[in-house]
C-alpha positions as semicolon CSV with decimal commas, in nm:
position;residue;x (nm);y (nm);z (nm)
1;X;-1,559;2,323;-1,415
2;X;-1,206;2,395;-1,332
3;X;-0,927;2,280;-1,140
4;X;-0,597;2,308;-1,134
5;X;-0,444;1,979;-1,205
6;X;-0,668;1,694;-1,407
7;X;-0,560;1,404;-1,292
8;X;-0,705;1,068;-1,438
9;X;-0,684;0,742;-1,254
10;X;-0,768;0,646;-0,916
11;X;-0,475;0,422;-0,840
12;X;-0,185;0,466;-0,643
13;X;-0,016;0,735;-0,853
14;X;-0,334;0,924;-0,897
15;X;-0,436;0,958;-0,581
16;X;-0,153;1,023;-0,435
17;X;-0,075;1,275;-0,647
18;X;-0,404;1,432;-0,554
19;X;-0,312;1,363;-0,176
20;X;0,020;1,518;-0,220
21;X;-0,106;1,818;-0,374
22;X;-0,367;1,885;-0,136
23;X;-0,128;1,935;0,101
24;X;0,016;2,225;-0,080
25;X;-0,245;2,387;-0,126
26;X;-0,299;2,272;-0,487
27;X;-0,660;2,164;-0,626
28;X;-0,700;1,830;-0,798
29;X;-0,975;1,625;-0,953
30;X;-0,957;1,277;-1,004
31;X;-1,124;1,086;-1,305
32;X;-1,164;0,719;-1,269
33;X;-1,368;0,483;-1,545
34;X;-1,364;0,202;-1,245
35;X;-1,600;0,153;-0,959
36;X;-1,440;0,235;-0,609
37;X;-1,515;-0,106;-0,518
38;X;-1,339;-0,271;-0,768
39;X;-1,028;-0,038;-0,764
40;X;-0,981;-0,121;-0,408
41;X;-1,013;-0,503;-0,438
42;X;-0,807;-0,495;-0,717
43;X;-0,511;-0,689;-0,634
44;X;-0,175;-0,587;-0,720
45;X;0,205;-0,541;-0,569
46;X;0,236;-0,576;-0,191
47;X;0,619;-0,463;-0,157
48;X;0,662;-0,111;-0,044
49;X;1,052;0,016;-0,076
50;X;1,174;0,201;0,233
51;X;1,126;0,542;0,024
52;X;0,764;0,480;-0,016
53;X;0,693;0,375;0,309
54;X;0,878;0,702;0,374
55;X;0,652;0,922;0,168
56;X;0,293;0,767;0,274
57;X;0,339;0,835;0,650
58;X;0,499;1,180;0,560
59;X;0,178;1,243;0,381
60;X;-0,027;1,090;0,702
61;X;-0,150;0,797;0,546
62;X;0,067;0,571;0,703
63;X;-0,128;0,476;1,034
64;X;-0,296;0,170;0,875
65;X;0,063;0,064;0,677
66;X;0,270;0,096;1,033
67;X;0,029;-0,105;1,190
68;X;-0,068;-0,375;0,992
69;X;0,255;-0,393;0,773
70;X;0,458;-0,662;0,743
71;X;0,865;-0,527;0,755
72;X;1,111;-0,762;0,613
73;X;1,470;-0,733;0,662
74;X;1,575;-0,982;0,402
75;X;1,491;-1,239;0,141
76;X;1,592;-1,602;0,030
77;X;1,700;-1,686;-0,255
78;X;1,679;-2,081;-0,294
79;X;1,871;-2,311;-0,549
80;X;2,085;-2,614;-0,570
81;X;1,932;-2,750;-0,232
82;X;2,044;-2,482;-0,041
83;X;1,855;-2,131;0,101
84;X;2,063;-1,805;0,101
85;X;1,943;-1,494;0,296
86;X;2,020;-1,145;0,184
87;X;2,039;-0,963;0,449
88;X;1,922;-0,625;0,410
89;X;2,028;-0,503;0,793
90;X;2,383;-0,580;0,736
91;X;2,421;-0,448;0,397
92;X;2,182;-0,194;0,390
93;X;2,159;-0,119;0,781
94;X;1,836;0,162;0,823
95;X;1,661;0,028;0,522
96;X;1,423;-0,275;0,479
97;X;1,103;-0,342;0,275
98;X;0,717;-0,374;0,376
99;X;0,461;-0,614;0,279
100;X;0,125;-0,428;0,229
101;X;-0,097;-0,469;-0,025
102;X;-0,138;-0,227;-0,314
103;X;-0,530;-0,275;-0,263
104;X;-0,461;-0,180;0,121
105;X;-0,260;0,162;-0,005
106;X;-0,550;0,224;-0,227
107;X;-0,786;0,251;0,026
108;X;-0,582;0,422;0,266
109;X;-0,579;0,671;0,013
110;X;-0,909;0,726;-0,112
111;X;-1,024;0,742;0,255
112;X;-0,786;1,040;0,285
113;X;-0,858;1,253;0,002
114;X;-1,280;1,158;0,057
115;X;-1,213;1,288;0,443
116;X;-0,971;1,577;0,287
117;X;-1,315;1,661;0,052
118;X;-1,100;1,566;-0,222
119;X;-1,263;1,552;-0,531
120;X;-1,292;1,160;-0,685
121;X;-1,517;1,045;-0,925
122;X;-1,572;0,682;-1,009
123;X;-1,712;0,533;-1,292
124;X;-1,663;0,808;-1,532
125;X;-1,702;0,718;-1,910
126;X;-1,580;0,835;-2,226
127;X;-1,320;1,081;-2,066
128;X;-1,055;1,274;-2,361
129;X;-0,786;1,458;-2,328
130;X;-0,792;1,789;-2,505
131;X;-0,526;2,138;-2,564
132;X;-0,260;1,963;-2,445
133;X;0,002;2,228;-2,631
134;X;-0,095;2,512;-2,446
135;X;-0,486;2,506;-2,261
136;X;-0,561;2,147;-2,123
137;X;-0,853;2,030;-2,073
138;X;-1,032;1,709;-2,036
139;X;-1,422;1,576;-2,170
140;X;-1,581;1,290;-1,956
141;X;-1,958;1,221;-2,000
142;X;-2,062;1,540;-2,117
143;X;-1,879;1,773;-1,921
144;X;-1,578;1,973;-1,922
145;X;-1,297;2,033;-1,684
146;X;-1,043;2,319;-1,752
147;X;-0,722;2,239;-1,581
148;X;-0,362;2,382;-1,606
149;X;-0,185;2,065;-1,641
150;X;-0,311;1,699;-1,664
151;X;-0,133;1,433;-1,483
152;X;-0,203;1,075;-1,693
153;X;-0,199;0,795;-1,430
154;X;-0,413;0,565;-1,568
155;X;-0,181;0,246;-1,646
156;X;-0,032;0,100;-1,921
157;X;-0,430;0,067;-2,101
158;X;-0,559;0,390;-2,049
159;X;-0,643;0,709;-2,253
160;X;-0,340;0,940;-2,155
161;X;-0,067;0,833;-2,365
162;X;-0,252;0,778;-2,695
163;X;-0,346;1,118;-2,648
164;X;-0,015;1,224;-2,773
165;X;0,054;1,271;-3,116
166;X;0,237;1,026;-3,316
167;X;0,591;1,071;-3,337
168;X;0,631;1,209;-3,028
169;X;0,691;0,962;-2,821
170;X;0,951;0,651;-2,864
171;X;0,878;0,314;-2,714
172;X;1,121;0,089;-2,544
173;X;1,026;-0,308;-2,521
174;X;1,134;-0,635;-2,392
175;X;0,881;-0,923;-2,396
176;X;0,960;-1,211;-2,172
177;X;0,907;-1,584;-2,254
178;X;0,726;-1,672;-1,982
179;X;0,422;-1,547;-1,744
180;X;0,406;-1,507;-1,375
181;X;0,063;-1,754;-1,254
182;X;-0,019;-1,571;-0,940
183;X;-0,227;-1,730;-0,644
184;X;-0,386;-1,568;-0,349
185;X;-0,440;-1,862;-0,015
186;X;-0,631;-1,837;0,317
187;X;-0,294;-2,008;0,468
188;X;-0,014;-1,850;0,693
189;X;0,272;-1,825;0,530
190;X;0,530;-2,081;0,561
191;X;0,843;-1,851;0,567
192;X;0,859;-1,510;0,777
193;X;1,088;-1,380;0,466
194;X;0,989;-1,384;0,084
195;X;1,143;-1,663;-0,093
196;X;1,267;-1,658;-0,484
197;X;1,300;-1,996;-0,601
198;X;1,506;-2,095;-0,871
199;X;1,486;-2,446;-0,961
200;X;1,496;-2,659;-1,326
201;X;1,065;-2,679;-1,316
202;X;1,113;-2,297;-1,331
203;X;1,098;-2,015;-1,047
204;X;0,849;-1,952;-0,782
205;X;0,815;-1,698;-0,540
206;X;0,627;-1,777;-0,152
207;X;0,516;-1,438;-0,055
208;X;0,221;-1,261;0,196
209;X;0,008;-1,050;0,265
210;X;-0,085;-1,071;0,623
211;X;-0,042;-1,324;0,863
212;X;-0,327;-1,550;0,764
213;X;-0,281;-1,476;0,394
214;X;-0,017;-1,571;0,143
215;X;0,050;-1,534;-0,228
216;X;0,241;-1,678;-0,473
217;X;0,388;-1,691;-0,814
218;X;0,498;-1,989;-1,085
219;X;0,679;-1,926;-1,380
220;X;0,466;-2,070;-1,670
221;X;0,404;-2,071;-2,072
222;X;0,323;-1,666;-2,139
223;X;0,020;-1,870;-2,309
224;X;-0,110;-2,035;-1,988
225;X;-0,477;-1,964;-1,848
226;X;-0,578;-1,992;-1,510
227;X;-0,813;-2,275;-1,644
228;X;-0,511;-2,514;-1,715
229;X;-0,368;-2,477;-1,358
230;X;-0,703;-2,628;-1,080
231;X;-0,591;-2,619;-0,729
232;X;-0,431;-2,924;-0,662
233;X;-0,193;-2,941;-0,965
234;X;-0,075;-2,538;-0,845
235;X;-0,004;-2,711;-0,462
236;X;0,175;-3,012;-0,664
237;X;0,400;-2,750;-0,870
238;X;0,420;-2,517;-0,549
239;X;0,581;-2,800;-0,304
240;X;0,836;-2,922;-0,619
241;X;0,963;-2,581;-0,615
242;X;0,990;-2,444;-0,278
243;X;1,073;-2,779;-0,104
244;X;1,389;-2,837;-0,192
245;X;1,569;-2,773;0,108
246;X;1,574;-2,976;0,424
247;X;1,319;-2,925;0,678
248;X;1,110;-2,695;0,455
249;X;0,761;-2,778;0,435
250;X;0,482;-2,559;0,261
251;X;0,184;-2,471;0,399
252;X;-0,120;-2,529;0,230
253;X;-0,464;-2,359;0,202
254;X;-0,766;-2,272;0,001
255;X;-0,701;-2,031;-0,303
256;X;-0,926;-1,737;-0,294
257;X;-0,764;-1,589;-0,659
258;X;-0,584;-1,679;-0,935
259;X;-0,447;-1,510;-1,265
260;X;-0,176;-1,519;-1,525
261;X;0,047;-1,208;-1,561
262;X;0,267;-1,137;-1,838
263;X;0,633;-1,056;-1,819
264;X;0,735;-0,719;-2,000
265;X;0,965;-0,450;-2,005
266;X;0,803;-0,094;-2,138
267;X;0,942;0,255;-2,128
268;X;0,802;0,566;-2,267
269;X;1,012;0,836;-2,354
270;X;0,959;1,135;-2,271
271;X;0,720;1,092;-1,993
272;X;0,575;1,436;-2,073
273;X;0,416;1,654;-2,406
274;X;0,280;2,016;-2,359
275;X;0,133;1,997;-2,002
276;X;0,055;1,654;-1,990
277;X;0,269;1,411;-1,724
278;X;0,249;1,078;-1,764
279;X;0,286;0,853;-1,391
280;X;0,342;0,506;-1,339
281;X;0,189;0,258;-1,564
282;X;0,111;0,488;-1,774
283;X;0,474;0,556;-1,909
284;X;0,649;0,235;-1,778
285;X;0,614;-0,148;-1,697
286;X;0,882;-0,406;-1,573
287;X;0,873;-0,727;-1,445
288;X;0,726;-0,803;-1,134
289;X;1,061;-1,030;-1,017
290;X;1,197;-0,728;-0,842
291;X;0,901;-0,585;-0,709
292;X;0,916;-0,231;-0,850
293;X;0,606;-0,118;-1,020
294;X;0,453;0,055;-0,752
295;X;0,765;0,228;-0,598
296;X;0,816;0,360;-0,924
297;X;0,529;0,548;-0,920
298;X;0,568;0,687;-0,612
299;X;0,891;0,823;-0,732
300;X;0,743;0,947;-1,034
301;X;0,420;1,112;-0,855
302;X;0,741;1,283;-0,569
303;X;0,862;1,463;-0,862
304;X;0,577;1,548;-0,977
305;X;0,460;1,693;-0,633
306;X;0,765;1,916;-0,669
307;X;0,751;2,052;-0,990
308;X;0,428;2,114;-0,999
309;X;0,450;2,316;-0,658
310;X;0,748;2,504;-0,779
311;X;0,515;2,617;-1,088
312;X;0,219;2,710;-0,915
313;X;0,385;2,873;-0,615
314;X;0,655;3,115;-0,834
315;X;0,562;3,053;-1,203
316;X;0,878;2,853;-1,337
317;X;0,873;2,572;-1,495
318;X;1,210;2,472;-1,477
319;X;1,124;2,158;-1,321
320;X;0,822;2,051;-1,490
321;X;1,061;2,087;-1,804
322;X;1,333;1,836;-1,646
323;X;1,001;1,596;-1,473
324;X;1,083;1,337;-1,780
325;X;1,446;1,331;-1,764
326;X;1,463;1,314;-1,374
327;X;1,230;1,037;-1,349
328;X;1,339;0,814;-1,616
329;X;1,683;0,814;-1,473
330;X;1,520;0,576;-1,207
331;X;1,291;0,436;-1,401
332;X;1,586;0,270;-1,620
333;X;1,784;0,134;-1,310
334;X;1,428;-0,012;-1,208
335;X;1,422;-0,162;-1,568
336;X;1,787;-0,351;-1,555
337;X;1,700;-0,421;-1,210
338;X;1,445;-0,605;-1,264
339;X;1,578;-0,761;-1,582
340;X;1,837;-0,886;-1,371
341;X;1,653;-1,056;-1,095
342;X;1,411;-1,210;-1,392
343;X;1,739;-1,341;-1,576
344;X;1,889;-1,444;-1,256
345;X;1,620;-1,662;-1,134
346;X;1,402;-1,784;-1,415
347;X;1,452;-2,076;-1,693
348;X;1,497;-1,981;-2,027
349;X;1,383;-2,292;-2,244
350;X;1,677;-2,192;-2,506
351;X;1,927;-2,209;-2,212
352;X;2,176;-2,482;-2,317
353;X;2,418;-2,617;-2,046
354;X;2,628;-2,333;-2,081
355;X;2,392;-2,062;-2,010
356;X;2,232;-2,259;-1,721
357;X;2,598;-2,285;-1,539
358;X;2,669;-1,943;-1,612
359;X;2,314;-1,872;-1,397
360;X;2,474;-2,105;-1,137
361;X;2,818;-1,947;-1,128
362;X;2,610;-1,578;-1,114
363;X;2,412;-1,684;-0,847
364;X;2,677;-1,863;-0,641
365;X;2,882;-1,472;-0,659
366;X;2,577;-1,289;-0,534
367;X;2,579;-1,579;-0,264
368;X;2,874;-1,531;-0,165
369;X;3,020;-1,183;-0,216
370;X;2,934;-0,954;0,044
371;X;2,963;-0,688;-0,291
372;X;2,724;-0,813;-0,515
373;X;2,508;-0,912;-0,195
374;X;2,480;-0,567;-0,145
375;X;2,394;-0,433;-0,493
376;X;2,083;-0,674;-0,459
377;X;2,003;-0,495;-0,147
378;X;2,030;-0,181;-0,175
379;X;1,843;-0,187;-0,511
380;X;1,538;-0,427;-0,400
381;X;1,493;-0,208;-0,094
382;X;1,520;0,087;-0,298
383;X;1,754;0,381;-0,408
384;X;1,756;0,733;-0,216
385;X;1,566;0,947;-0,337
């Protein structure tokens, strides 16, 4: 076999990739070790930036995301008693965020590319990356598929990046002290706006995903299993968190999921070696406080599209040569980003006094200045591209 681009992983960067490329003119297969049924139940981000919104009804997979969508035009940030709104069409009139599941923007996708004739292959086993200096090709089951460049979108676990040699690559980490315990609940939500709670018990965050379901987030121990946390003592930690300001009262519902993420910072650099690209997970992780994973693969997989048309349509290269340095340039601001809204929000057990007022003091000024209001907004609903 042979195709032009090999790209492996079916989640949102791969397939969007794939997506985007089909629609100049550019042939793609897509390797995934994963059933289609669990990749699209597979529950991830739900906040789309205004950019990626943007690009998925550009690329016609939108109709789904503008109709069942949830825009936002702000967030709360609640502490000391008292909720705060950030409001993202004064400061950052045009531009707002979306609630929609990753799961949701999975499907929409592999029902595009499967319509398109796109080529998608689930549960594929033992696949290795191969020639990546100069003739690429990739091994999966027994075959082989021949391929001009391979785009590695397979998250932070998969084959892609070990396939580079060692010493190529440098590593960039930050582990956090705590873990996000994140629950999904047949309940509407209780706020039309997320809400980022920071409180002395540690954060939580009330968010959706459609108007009958909700999620939500505790800080816990980066040790803590969903086993330790039953039902009623999540509800009990939920309400001391999120009702703390007058005439707030939290819905509550049966959880339908539960699980413990942990809180990292990850950068690969380059993103690139020979004519492999690495995409999203694959070459960097943050936090989830500021809601960035899946935007930044977007971005990453948009300058992909680009470079990889440029080379295929008049030879050069030029841009697949710069694809590392022009994407990690927003992958970084993602990183203190969301470093900042972790920091910001969360308690840190070796705060003393003096660390915890200085979180006060910060989060009184972004509060309160119209300025550093505005630098939250502008970066949670996303940078131009």
């Amino acid at each position: 076999m042979r195709t032009q681009v090999g790209i492996i992983g079916a989640g949102p960067a791969g397939l969007l990739l794939s997506h985007l490329l089909h629609l100049r003119g550019i042939a793609s297969v897509v390797l995934e070790k994963r059933s289609r049924d669990y990749v699209e139940r597979r529950v991830r981000a739900g906040v789309l930036e205004q950019g990626t919104v943007d690009t998925l009804v550009e690329a016609g997979v939108g109709a789904r995301l503008l109709r069942e969508g949830l825009p936002h035009h702000g967030i709360e940030l609640r502490y000391g008693g008292a909720g705060h709104r950030i409001a993202f069409e004064k400061l950052v009139p045009g531009r707002s965020i979306t609630v929609y599941g990753q799961q949701e923007v999975v499907k929409d996708l592999i029902a595009a590319r499967l319509e398109a004739g796109g080529d998608v292959r689930f549960e594929v086993e033992d696949v290795a990356l191969h020639g990546l200096e100069a003739e690429p090709y990739l091994t999966f089951g027994g075959e082989r598929l021949d391929c001009d460049v391979i785009a590695g979108c397979d998250g932070f676990h998969g084959v892609s990046r070990p396939a580079v040699p060692d010493g190529v690559l440098r590593f960039f980490e930050r582990d956090y002290p705590f873990a996000w315990l994140g629950v999904l609940a047949e309940v509407a939500p209780s706020s039309e706006e997320l809400i980022y709670s920071q409180t002395e018990r540690g954060f939580a965050l009330h968010s959706m995903r459609s108007p009958t379901v909700s999620r939500f987030y505790l800080q816990v121990p980066p040790d803590a299993t969903t086993g330790e946390w039953p039902d009623e003592r999540i509800w009990d930690e939920l309400r001391a968190r999120l009702e703390t300001v007058p005439g707030f009262t939290l819905t509550t519902g049966r959880i339908i999921e539960k699980g413990v993420t942990p809180m990292r910072g990850f950068v690969t650099e380059p993103m690139q070696y020979g004519r492999l690209y690495l995409a999203g997970d694959a070459a960097h992780i943050v936090p989830p406080t500021g809601a960035k994973g899946l935007n930044l693969a977007v971005a990453d997989v948009r300058v992909l599209t680009e470079a990889l048309d440029r080379f295929f349509s008049t030879g050069s290269a030029d841009l697949l040569d710069g694809y590392s340095e022009a994407c990690l340039k927003r992958v970084w601001r993602a990183q203190h980003f969301s470093w900042w809204m972790t920091t910001l929000l969360h308690t840190f057990d070796s705060d003393d006094d003096y660390g915890r007022r200085l979180q006060r003091s910060h989060l009184d000024y972004v509060t309160s200045s119209e300025a550093a209001a505005t630098t939250l907004a502008e970066n949670y609903v996303g940078l131009p591209w």
